[in-house]
Coordinates of C-alpha atoms in Angstrom, one line a residue:
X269 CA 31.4 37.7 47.6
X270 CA 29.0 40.1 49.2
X271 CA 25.9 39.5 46.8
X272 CA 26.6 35.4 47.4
X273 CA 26.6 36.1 51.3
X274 CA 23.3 38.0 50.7
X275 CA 21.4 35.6 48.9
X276 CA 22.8 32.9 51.0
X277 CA 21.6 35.2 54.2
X278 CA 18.2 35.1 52.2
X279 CA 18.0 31.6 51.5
X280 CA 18.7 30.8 55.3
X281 CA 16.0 32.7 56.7
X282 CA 13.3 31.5 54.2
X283 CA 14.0 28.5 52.1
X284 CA 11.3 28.8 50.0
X285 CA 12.5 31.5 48.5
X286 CA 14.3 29.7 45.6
X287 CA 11.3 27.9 44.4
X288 CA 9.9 28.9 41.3
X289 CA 6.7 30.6 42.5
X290 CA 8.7 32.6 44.2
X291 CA 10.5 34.6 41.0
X292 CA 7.0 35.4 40.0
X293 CA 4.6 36.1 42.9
X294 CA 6.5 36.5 45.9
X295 CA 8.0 40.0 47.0
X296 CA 11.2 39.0 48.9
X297 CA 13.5 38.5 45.9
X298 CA 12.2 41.6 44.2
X299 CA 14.3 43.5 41.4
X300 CA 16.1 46.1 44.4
X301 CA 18.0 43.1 46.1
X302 CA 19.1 41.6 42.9
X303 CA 20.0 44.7 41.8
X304 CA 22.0 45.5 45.3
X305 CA 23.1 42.2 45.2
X306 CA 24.9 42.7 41.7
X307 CA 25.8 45.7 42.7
X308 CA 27.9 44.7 45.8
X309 CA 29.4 41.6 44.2
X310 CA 30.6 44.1 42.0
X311 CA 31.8 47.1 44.3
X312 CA 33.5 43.9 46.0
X313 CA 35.7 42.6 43.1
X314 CA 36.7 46.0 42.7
X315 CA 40.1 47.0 44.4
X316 CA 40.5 50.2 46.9
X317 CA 43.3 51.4 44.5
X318 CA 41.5 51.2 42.0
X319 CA 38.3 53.0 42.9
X320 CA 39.7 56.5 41.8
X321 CA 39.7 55.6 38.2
X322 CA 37.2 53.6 37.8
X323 CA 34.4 55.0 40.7
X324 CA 31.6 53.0 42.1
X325 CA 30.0 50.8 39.1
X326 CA 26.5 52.0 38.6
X327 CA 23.7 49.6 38.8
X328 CA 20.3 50.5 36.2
X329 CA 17.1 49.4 38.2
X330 CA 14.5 47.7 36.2
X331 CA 11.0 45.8 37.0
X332 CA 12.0 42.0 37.2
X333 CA 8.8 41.1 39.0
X334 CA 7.0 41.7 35.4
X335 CA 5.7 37.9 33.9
X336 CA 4.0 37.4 31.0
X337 CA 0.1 35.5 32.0
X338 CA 0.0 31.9 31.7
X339 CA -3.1 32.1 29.8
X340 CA -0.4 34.3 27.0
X341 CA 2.1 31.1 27.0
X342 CA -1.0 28.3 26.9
X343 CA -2.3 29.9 23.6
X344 CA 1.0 30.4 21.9
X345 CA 2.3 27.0 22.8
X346 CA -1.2 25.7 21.3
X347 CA -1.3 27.8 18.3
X348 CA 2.3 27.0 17.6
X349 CA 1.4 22.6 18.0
X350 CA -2.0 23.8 15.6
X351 CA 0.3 25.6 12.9
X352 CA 3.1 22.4 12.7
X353 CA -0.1 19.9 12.7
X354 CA -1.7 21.7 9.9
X355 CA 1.5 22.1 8.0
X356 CA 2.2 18.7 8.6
X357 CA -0.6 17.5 6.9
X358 CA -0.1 20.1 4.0
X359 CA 3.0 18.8 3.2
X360 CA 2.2 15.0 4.5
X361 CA 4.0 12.0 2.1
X362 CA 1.9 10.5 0.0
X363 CA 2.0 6.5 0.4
X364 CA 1.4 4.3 -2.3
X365 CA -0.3 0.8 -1.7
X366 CA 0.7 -1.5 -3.7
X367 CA -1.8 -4.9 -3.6
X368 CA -0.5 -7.8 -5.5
X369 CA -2.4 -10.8 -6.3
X370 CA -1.7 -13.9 -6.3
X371 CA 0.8 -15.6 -8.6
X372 CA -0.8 -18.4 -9.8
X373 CA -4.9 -16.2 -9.8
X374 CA -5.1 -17.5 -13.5
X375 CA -5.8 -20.9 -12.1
X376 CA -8.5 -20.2 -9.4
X377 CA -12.1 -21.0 -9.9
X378 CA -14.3 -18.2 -11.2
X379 CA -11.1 -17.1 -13.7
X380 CA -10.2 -20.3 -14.8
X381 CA -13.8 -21.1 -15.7
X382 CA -14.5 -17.4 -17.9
X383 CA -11.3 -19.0 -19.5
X384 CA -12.4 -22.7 -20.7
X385 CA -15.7 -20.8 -21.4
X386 CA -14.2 -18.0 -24.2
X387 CA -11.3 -20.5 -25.2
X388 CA -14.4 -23.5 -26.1
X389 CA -16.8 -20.8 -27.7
X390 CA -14.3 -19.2 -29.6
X391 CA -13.3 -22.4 -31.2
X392 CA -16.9 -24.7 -31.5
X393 CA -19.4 -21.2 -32.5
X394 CA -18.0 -21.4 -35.9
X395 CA -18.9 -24.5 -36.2
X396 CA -22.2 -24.0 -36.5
X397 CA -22.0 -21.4 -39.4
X398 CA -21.4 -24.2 -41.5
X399 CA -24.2 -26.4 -40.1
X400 CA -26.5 -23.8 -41.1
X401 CA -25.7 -23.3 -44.5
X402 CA -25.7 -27.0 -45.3
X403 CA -29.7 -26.9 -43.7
X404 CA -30.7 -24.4 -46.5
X405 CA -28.2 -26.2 -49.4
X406 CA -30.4 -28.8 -48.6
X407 CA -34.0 -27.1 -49.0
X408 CA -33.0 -26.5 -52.2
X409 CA -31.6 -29.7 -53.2
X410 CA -32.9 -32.3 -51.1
X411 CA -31.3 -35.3 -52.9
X412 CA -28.2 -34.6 -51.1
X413 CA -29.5 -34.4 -47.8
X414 CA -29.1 -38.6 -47.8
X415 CA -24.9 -38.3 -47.4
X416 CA -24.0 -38.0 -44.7
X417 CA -21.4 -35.0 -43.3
X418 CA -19.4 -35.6 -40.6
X419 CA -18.1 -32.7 -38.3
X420 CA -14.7 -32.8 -36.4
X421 CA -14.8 -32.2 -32.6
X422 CA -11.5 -33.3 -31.8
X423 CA -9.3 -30.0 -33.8
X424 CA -11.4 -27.8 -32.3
X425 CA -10.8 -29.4 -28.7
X426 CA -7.1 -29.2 -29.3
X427 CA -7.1 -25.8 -30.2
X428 CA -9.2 -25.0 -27.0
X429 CA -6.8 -26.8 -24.9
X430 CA -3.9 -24.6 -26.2
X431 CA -5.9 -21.0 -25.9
X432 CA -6.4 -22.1 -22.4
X433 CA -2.7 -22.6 -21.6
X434 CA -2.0 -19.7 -23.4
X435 CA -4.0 -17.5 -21.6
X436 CA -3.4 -19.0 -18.3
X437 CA 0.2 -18.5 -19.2
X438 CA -0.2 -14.8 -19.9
X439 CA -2.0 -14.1 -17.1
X440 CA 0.8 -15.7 -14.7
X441 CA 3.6 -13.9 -16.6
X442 CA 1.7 -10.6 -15.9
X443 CA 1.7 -11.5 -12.0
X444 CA 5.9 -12.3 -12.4
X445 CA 6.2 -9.3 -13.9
X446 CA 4.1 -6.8 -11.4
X447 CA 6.8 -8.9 -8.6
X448 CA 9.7 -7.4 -10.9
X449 CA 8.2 -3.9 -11.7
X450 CA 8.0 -4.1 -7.6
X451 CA 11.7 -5.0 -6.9
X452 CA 12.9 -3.1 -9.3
X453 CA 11.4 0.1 -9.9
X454 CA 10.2 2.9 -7.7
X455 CA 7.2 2.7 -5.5
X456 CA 5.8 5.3 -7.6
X457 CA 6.0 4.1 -10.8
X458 CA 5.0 0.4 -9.6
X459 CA 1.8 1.9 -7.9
X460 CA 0.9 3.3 -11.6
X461 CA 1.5 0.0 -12.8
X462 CA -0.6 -2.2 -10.6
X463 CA -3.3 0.4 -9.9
X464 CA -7.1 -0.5 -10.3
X465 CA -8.2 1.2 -13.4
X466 CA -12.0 1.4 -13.2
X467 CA -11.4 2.8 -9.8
X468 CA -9.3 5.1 -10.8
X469 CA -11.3 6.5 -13.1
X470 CA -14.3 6.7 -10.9
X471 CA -12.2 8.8 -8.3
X472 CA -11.0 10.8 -11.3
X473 CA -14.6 11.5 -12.2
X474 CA -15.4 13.6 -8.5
X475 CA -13.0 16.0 -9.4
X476 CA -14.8 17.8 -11.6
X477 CA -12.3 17.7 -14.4
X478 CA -13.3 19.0 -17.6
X479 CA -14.3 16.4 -20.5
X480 CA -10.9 16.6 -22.6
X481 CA -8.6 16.6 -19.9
X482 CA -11.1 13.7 -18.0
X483 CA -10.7 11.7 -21.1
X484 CA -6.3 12.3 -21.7
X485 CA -6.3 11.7 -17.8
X486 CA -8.1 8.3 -18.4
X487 CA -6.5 7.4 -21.4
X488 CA -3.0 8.1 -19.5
X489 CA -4.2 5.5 -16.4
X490 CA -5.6 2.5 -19.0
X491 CA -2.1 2.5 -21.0
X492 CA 0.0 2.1 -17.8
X493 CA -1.8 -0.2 -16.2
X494 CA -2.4 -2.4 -19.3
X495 CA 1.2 -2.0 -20.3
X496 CA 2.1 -5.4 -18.0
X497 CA -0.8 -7.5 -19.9
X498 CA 0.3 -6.7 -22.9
X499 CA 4.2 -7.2 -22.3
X500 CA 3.2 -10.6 -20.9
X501 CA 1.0 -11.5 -24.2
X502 CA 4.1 -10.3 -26.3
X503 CA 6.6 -12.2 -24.1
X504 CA 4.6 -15.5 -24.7
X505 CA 3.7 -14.2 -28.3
X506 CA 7.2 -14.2 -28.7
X507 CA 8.7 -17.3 -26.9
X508 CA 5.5 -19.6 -29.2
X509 CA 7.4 -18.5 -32.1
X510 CA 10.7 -18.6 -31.4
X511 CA 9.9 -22.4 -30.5
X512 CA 8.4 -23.2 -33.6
X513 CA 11.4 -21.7 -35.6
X514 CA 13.9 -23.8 -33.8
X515 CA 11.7 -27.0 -33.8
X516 CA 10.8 -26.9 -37.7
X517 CA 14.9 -26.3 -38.2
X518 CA 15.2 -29.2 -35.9
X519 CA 12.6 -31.7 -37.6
X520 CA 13.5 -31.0 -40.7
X521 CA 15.4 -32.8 -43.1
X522 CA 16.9 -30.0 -44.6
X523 CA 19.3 -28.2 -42.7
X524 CA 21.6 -26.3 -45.0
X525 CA 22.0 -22.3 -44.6
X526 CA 19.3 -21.0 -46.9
X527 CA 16.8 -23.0 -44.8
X528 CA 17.8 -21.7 -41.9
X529 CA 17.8 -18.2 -43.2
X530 CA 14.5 -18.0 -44.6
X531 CA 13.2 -19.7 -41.2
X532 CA 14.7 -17.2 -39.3
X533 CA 13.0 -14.1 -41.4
X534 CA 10.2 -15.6 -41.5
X535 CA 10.5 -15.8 -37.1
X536 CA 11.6 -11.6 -37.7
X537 CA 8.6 -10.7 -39.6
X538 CA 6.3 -13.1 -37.2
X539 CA 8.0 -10.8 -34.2
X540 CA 7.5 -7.8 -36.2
X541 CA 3.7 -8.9 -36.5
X542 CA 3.5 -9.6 -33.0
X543 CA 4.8 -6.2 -31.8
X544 CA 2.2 -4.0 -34.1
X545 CA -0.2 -5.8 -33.1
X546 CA 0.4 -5.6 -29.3
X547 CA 1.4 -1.6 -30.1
X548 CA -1.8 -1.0 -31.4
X549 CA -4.1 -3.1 -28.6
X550 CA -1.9 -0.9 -25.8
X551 CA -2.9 2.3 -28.1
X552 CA -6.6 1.5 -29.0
X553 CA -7.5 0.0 -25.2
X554 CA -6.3 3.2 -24.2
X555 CA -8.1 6.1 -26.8
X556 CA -11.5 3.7 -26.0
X557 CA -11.4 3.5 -22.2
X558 CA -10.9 7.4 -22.1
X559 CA -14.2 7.4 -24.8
X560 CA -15.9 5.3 -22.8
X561 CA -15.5 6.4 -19.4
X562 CA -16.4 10.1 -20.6
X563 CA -19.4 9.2 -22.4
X564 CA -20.7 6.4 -20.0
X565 CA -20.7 5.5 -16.3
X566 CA -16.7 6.2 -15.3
X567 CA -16.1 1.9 -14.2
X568 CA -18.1 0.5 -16.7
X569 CA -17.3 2.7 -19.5
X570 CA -13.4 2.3 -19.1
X571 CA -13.9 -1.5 -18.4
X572 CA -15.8 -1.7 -21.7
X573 CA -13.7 0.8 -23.6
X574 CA -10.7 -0.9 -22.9
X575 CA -11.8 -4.7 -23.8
X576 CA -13.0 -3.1 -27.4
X577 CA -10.3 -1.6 -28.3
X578 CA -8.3 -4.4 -26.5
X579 CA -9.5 -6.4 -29.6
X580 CA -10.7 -4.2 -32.4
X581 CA -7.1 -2.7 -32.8
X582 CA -4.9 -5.8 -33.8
X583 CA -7.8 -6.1 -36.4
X584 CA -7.9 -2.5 -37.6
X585 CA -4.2 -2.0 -37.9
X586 CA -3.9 -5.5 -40.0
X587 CA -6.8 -4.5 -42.3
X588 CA -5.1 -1.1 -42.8
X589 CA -1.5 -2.2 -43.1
X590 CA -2.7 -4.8 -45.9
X591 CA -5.1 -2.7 -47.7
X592 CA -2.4 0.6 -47.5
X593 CA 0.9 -1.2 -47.5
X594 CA -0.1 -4.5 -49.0
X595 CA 1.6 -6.4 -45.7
X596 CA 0.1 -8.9 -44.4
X597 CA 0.9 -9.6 -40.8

C-alpha cells in the first residue's frame, strides 16, 4: 500500500507524469523510485512477526530509463512489412483466366463465311478436274465434241449445305463442352483446356527452353487444347451414324434379326473408324504443331503445324491400316 500511496503522491504533484513520454525522457519516474516503490509495497505486505525469518526483501537496481532509438523500431518494422511483401509475392496464387466465347461464334460473320467458303470449294473444285479432261479428250477426237455433257450443280450444293451444318454444329458442341469442362472440372485443368495455343507457344518461346523440350512442351499445349474439337467432331461423328443406323432399320422393309444385326456392326466398325481417325488427328495436330513451332515463327508455326497434321493424319493412318492390316475404314 506504500508504493500505491507513492505513486499516487507522484501523480498528484505532476500529472504529466503518466504520459508516455514520460517513461522514456523524463527523470521523475526514474528506475530508484520504482524500485523503492516495489520495494515498500513489499516490506509492507510483509508481517512484523514475520520479519525474523524472512528479513527485509532485497530489491536488485537496474537502468529502466534505457530505450531502444526510434530510428531502431522504424527500420525493423519496415524490413519486417519488406520481407512478408516479398514473400508474399514468392509464394503468391497463381490465377487462371478462363475466357469463353460465345456459344453460338460458329454463326457470326467472318466464321460463318471461311465456312460456306471451304464447305463450296471442297465440293465444286473437283468439278472441274473432269471439265478439263473432257477439253483434251476432245483435241484428240473432235467428233465428239458435238454431244453435249451436262454437269450437276445441284449434288454438290446439297452436300455443301450439310458440311456447313456439320461444321457449324461441331463448332457449337465444342463451346457446350468448354461450359462443362468449366462447371465440372478444376480451374486448372479447364484453363489448359481453353487456353490460346499460338500464344502459348510464343510465351513458351522467351524462355529460352532448349529445342527438344520447346517442341514436347508444345506438343503437350496443342493436344489439350485441341482435345474439345476433336471430342465435339467425334460426338457429332458419332450421333450422324447412329442416326443412319436406326433410320435405314426403320425404312426398311426388312426387319428380322439378321438385318438388324449386321446394321448394327456395320454402326460398331463405322464408330470404330470414327475414333482412329479422330485418335490420330489429336496425335498428328500435336507431333506437327511442336515441329512447326520449333522450326518456324512460334504462332504461325504451331497454327500451321496443327491444321496439317489436323488433316494429313486421318489420311495417313487409313492408307497404313489398309495397306498393313487390309482394313478399310
Amino acid at each position: 500500500m506504500a508504493g500505491i500511496a507513492i505513486l499516487l503522491d507522484l501523480y498528484q504533484k505532476k500529472p504529466s507524469f503518466c504520459s508516455p513520454q514520460s517513461f522514456h525522457s523524463s527523470g521523475l519516474f526514474s528506475a530508484s523510485a520504482a524500485a523503492a516503490s516495489a520495494a515498500a509495497t513489499v516490506a509492507a505486505g510483509t508481517p512484523f512477526a514475520s520479519r525474523f525469518l524472512f528479513g527485509y526483501p532485497k530489491v536488485s537496481h537496474c537502468d529502466a530509463g534505457a530505450v531502444l532509438p526510434e530510428h531502431y523500431i522504424s527500420n525493423t518494422q519496415r524490413s519486417s512489412e519488406d520481407f512478408f511483401k516479398n514473400d508474399a509475392l514468392k509464394y503468391s496464387v497463381k490465377e487462371y483466366k478462363i475466357e469463353l466465347k460465345p456459344l453460338f461464334s460458329a454463326f457470326e460473320l467472318r466464321p460463318f463465311a471461311l465456312t460456306t467458303l471451304r464447305s463450296f470449294l471442297l465440293f465444286y473444285l473437283p468439278l472441274l478436274e473432269p471439265s478439263l479432261n473432257i477439253e483434251e479428250d476432245e483435241e484428240d477426237f473432235p467428233q465428239d465434241s458435238t454431244e453435249e455433257r451436262r454437269v450437276d450443280l445441284v449434288v454438290p450444293l446439297k452436300k455443301s449445305v450439310k458440311q456447313i451444318i456439320r461444321e457449324t454444329t461441331v463448332v457449337t458442341t465444342r463451346r457446350i463442352l468448354e461450359r462443362l469442362a468449366v462447371i465440372y472440372v478444376s480451374q486448372r485443368m479447364a484453363w489448359k483446356l481453353l487456353k490460346d495455343v499460338p500464344k502459348s507457344a510464343v510465351r513458351k518461346s522467351q524462355r529460352g527452353m532448349p529445342a527438344t523440350v520447346y517442341l514436347f512442351r508444345v506438343s503437350r499445349t496443342t493436344f489439350r487444347g485441341h482435345l474439345l474439337g476433336v471430342t465435339a467432331a467425334w460426338i457429332v461423328q458419332t450421333g450422324i451414324e447412329i442416326y443412319r443406323c436406326f433410320s435405314r432399320i426403320t425404312n426398311s422393309d426388312e426387319s428380322d434379326e439378321a438385318n438388324v444385326t449386321v446394321r448394327a456392326k456395320l454402326l460398331g466398325k463405322k464408330i470404330s473408324g470414327i475414333t482412329i481417325r479422330c485418335g490420330a488427328s489429336l496425335i498428328f495436330a500435336s507431333i506437327g504443331a511442336g515441329i512447326c513451332a520449333t522450326l518456324f515463327r512460334p504462332s504461325v508455326g504451331q497454327w500451321i503445324g496443327c491444321a496439317a497434321g489436323d488433316l494429313a493424319g486421318p489420311i495417313i493412318v487409313s492408307v497404313c491400316l489398309e495397306k498393313v492390316f487390309h482394313v478399310d475404314l
